[in-house]
CSV table of C-alpha atoms in Angstrom, one decimal:
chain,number,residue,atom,x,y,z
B,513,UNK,CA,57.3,76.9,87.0
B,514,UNK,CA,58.5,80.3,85.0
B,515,UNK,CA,56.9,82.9,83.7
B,516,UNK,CA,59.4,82.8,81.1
B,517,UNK,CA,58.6,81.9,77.4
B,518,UNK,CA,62.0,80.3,77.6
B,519,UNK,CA,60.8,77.8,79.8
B,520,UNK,CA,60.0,74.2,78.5
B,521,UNK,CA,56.4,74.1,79.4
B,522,UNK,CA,55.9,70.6,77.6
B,523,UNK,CA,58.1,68.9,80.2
B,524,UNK,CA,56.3,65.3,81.3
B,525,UNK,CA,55.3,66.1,84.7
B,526,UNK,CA,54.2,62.7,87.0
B,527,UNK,CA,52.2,61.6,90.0
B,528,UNK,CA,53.6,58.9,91.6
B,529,UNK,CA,52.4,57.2,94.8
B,530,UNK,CA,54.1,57.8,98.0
B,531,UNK,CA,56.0,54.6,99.1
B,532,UNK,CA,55.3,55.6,102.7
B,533,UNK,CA,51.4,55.8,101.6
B,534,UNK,CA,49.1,53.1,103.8
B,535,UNK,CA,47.5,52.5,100.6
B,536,UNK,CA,51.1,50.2,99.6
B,537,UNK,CA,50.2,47.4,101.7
B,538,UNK,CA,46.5,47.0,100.0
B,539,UNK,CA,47.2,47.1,96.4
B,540,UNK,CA,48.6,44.3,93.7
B,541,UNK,CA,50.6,46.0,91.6
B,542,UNK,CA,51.3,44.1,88.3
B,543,UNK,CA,54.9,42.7,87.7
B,544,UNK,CA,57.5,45.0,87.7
B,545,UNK,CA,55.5,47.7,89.1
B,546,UNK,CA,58.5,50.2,90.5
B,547,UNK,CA,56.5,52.6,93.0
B,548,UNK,CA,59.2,55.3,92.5
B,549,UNK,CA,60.1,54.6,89.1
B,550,UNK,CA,56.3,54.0,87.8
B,551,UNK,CA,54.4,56.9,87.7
B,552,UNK,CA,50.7,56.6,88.1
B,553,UNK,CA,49.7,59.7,85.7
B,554,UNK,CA,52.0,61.8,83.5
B,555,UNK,CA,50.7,65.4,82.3
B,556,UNK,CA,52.5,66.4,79.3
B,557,UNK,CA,51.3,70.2,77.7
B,558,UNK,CA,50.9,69.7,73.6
B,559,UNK,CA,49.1,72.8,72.3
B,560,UNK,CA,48.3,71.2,68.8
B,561,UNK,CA,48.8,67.0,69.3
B,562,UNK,CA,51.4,67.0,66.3
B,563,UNK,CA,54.8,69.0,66.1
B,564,UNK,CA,54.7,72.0,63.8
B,565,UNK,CA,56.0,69.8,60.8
B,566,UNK,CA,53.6,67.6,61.1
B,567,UNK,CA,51.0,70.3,61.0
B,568,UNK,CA,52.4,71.5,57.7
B,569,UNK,CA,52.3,68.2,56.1
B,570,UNK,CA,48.8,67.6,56.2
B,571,UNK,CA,48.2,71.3,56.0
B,572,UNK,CA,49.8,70.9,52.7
B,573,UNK,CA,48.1,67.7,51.4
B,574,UNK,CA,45.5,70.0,50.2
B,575,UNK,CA,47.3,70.9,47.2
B,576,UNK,CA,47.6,75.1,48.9
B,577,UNK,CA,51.4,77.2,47.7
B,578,UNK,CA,52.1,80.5,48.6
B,579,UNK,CA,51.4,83.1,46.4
B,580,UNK,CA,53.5,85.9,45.3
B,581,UNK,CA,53.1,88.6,48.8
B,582,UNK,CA,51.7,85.5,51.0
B,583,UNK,CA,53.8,84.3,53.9
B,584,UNK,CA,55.7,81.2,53.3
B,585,UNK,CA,54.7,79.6,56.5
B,586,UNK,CA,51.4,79.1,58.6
B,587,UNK,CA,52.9,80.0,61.7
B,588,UNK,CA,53.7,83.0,63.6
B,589,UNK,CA,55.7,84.4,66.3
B,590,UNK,CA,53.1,83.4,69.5
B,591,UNK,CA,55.0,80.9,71.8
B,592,UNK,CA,53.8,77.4,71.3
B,593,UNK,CA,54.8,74.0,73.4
B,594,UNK,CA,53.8,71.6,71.2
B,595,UNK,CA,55.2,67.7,70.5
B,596,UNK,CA,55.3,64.9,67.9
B,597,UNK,CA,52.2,62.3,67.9
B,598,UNK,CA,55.0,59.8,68.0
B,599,UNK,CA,56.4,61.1,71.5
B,600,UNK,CA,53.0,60.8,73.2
B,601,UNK,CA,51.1,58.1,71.6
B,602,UNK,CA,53.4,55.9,70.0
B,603,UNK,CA,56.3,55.6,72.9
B,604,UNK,CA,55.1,56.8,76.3
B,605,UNK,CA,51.8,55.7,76.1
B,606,UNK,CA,52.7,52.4,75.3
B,607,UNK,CA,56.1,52.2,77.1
B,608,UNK,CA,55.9,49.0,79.4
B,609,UNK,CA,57.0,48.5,82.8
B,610,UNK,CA,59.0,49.9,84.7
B,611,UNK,CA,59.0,52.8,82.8
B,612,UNK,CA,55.1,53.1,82.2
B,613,UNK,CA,52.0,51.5,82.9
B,614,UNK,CA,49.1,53.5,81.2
B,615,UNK,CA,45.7,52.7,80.6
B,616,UNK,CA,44.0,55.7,79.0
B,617,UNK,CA,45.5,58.8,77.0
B,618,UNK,CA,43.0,61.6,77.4
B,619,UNK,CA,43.9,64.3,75.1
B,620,UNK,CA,41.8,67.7,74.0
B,621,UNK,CA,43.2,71.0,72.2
B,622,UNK,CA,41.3,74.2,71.0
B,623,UNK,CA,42.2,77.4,72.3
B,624,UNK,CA,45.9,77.5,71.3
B,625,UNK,CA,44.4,77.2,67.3
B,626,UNK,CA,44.6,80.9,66.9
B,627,UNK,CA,45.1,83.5,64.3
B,628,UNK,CA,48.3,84.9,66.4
B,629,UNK,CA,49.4,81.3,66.0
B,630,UNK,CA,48.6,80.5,62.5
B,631,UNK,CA,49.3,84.0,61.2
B,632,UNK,CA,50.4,82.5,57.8
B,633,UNK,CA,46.9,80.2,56.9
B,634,UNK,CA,45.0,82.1,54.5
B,635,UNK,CA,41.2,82.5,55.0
B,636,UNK,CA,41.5,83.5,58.5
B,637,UNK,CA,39.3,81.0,60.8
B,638,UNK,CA,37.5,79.4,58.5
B,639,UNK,CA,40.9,78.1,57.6
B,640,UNK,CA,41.9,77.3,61.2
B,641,UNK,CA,38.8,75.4,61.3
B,642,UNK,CA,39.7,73.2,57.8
B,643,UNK,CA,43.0,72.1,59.0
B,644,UNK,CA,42.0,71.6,62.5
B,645,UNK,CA,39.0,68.9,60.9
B,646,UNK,CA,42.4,67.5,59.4
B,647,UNK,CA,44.6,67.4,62.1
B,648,UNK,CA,41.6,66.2,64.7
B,649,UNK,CA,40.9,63.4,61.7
B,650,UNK,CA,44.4,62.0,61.8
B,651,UNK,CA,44.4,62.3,65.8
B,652,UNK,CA,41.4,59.5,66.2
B,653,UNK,CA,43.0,57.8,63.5
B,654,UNK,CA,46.6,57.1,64.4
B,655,UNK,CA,45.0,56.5,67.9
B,656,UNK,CA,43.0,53.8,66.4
B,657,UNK,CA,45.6,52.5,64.5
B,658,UNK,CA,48.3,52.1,67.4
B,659,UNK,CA,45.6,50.9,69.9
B,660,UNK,CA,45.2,47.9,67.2
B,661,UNK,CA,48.7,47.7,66.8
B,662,UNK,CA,49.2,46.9,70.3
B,663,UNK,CA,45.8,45.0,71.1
B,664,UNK,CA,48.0,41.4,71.7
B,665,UNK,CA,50.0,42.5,74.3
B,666,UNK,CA,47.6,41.8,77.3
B,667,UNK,CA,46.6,45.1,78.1
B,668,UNK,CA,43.6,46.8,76.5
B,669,UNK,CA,44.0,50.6,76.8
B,670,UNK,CA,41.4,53.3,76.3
B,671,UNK,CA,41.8,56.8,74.0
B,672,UNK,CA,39.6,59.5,75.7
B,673,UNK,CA,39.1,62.4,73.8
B,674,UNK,CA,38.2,65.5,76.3
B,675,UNK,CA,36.0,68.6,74.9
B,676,UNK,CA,37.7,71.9,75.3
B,677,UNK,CA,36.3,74.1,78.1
B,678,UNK,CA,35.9,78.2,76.8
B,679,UNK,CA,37.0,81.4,78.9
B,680,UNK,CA,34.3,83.2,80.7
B,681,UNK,CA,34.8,87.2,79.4
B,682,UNK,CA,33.7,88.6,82.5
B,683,UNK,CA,35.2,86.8,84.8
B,684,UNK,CA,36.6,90.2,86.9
B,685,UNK,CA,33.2,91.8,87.5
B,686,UNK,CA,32.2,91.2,91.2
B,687,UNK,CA,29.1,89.4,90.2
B,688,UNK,CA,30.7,86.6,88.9
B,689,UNK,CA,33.3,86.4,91.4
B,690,UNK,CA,30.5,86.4,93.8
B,691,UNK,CA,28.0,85.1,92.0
B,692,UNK,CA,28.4,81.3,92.6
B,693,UNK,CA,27.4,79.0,89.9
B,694,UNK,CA,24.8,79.5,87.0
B,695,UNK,CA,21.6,77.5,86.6
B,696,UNK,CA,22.1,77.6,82.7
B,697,UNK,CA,25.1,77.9,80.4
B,698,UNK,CA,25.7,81.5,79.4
B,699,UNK,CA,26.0,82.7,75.7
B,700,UNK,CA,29.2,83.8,74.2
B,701,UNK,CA,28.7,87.1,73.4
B,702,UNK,CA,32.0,87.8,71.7
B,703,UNK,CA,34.7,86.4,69.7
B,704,UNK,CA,37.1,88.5,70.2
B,705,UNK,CA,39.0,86.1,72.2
B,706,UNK,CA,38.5,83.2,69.8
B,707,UNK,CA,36.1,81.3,72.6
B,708,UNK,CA,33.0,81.8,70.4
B,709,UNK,CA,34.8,78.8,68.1
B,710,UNK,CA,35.7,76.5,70.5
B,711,UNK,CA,31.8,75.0,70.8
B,712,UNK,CA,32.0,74.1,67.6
B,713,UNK,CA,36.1,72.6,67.6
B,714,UNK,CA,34.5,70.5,70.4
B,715,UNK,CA,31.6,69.3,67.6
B,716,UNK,CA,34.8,68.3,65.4
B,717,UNK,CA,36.4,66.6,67.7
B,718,UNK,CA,32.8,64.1,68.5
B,719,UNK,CA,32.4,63.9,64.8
B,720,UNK,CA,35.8,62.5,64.4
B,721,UNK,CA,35.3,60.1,66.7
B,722,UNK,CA,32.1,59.1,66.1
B,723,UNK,CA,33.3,58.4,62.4
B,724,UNK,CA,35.8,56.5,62.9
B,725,UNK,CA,33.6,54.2,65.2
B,726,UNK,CA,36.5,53.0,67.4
B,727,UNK,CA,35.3,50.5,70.5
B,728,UNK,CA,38.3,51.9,72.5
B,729,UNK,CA,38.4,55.8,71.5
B,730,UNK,CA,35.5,57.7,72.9
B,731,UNK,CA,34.7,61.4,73.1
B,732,UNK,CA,34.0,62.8,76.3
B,733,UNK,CA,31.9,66.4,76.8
B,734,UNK,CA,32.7,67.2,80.0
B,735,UNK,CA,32.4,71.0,79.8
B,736,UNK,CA,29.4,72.0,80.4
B,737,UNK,CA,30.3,71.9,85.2
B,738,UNK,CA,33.2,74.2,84.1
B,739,UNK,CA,30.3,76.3,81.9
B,740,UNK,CA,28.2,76.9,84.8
B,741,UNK,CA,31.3,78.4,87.2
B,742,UNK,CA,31.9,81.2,85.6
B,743,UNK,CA,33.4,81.9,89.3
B,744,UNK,CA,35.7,79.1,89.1
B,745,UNK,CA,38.1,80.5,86.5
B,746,UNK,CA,41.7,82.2,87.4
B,747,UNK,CA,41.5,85.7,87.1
B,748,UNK,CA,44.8,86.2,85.1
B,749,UNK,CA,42.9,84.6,82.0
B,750,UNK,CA,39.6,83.9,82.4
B,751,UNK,CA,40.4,80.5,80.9
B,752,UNK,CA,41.9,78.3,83.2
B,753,UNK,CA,40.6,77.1,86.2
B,754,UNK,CA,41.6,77.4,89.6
B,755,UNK,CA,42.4,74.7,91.8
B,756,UNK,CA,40.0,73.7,94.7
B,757,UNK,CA,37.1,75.7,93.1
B,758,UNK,CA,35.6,72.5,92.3
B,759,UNK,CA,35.2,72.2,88.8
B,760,UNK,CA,38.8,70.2,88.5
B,761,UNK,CA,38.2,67.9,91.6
B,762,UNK,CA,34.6,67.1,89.9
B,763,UNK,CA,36.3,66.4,86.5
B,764,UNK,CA,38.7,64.0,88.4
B,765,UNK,CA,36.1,62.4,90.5
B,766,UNK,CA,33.7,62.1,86.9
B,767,UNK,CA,36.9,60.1,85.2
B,768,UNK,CA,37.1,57.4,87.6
B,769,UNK,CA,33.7,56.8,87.7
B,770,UNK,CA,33.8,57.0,83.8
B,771,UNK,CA,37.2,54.9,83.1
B,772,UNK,CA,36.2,52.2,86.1
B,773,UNK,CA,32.6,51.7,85.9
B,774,UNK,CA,30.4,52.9,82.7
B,775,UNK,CA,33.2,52.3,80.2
B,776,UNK,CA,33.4,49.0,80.3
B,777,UNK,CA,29.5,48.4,80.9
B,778,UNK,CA,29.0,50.4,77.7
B,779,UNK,CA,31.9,48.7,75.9
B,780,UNK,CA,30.5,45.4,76.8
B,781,UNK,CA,26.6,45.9,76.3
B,782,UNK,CA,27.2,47.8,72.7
B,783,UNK,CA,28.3,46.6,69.5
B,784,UNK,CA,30.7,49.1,67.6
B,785,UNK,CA,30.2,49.4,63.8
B,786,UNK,CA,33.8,48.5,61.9
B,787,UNK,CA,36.0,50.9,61.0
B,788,UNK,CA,39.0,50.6,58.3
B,789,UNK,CA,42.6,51.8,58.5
B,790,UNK,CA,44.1,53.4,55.3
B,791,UNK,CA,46.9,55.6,54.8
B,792,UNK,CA,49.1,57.3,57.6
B,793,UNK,CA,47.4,60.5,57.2
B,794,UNK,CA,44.5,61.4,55.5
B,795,UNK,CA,42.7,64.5,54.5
């Protein structure tokens, strides 16, 4: 890791099981199942789900030109690390073995939609807010639409959409670094740092899915442990959390029992309305 915006912090970073590991002689692994080749979980950083030209074409959909004085493109200086759909979703996600062996893609994105970054939308947030609804829209749907696209090839894989966990502003004072955890969420009092939207992004990002009314794409609000540890957040930011404050761990442990036990007892006591797939993208 550098500090340096120069640095390529969207490079695919995997967790791959230790061939030494007792754990080797006690699982099946599926045919062509390469312990160092395979990885078992690869992060990848993508601030907005869709590369910056994508962004502008469905930005643009809606019919908005630059007027005379207005700047001729909706983004600004503010480092981003951000990729195509098609590098995440439609190749690694689906890459088969050796190279891959996925079963859920769990994506989320919020605070990185800011006005530093999207100096050039007009109507300040309420603008950020529009073409996120778009951008969040095509998200569920090209997820929907590749999932089908790749429902006959024996392996049924799940979309998990993640809410967006917001900053804590005080996170310096000495009461909340020794203050433990909260009994209720606190209030955002401010919005100077943009954290005030992020509640309702993550209300955007259940509608989508809820709309589109895929079996296999699911919202997940998991924020509200993170809400209550104030404590738990990395000083530098107030954002991010550190490791081994528990919040993370409990996230990790919550997934399991989500992807391996209620998942699939949900999926197969509920019926899932239909859904339709229409154009590429759609505003």
């Amino acid at each position: 890791y550098s500090k340096s915006w120069d640095w390529d912090r969207a490079w695919p970073q995997h967790l791959h099981l230790n061939p030494d590991s007792p754990l080797v002689s006690r699982i099946k692994f599926p045919n062509g199942f390469n312990i160092t080749q395979t990885p078992l979980v690869t992060f990848r950083r993508n601030d907005l789900l869709f590369n910056l030209t994508e962004i502008e074409t469905m930005f643009n959909g809606g019919g908005w030109r630059p007027g005379p004085g207005e700047n001729t493109t909706l983004f600004g200086t503010e480092p981003r690390w951000t990729i195509s759909i098609a590098d995440y979703l439609d190749d690694l996600f689906f890459r088969p073995l050796p190279e891959a062996n996925y079963h859920t893609l769990i994506v989320n994105t919020a605070s990185h939609w800011s006005l530093g970054l999207f100096s050039g939308l007009p109507h300040g947030f309420a603008g950020i807010l529009d073409l996120f609804r778009v951008v969040i829209t095509n998200l569920v749907y090209q997820a929907a639409r590749q999932l089908d696209l790749h429902q006959h090839d024996g392996k049924q894989r799940e979309v998990v959409v993640r809410d967006y966990l917001t900053g804590y502003e005080n996170c310096h004072s000495q009461e909340t670094m020794s203050g433990g955890p909260l009994q209720e969420v606190p209030n955002i009092t401010t919005d100077e740092t943009f954290w005030a939207w992020i509640p309702i992004m993550n209300a955007m990002l259940k509608k989508a899915v809820d709309e589109r009314a895929h079996p296999h794409v699911t919202y997940l609000p998991i924020d509200r442990p993170g809400r209550l540890r104030p404590d738990a957040h990395a000083l530098g930011d107030c954002l991010h959390l550190a490791v081994g404050a528990g919040v993370i761990e409990g996230w990790t442990r919550y997934l399991h029992y989500y992807l391996g036990t209620y998942l699939p007892w949900y999926q197969e006591n509920s019926k899932p309305r239909g859904y339709s797939i229409t154009g590429k993208f759609r505003r």
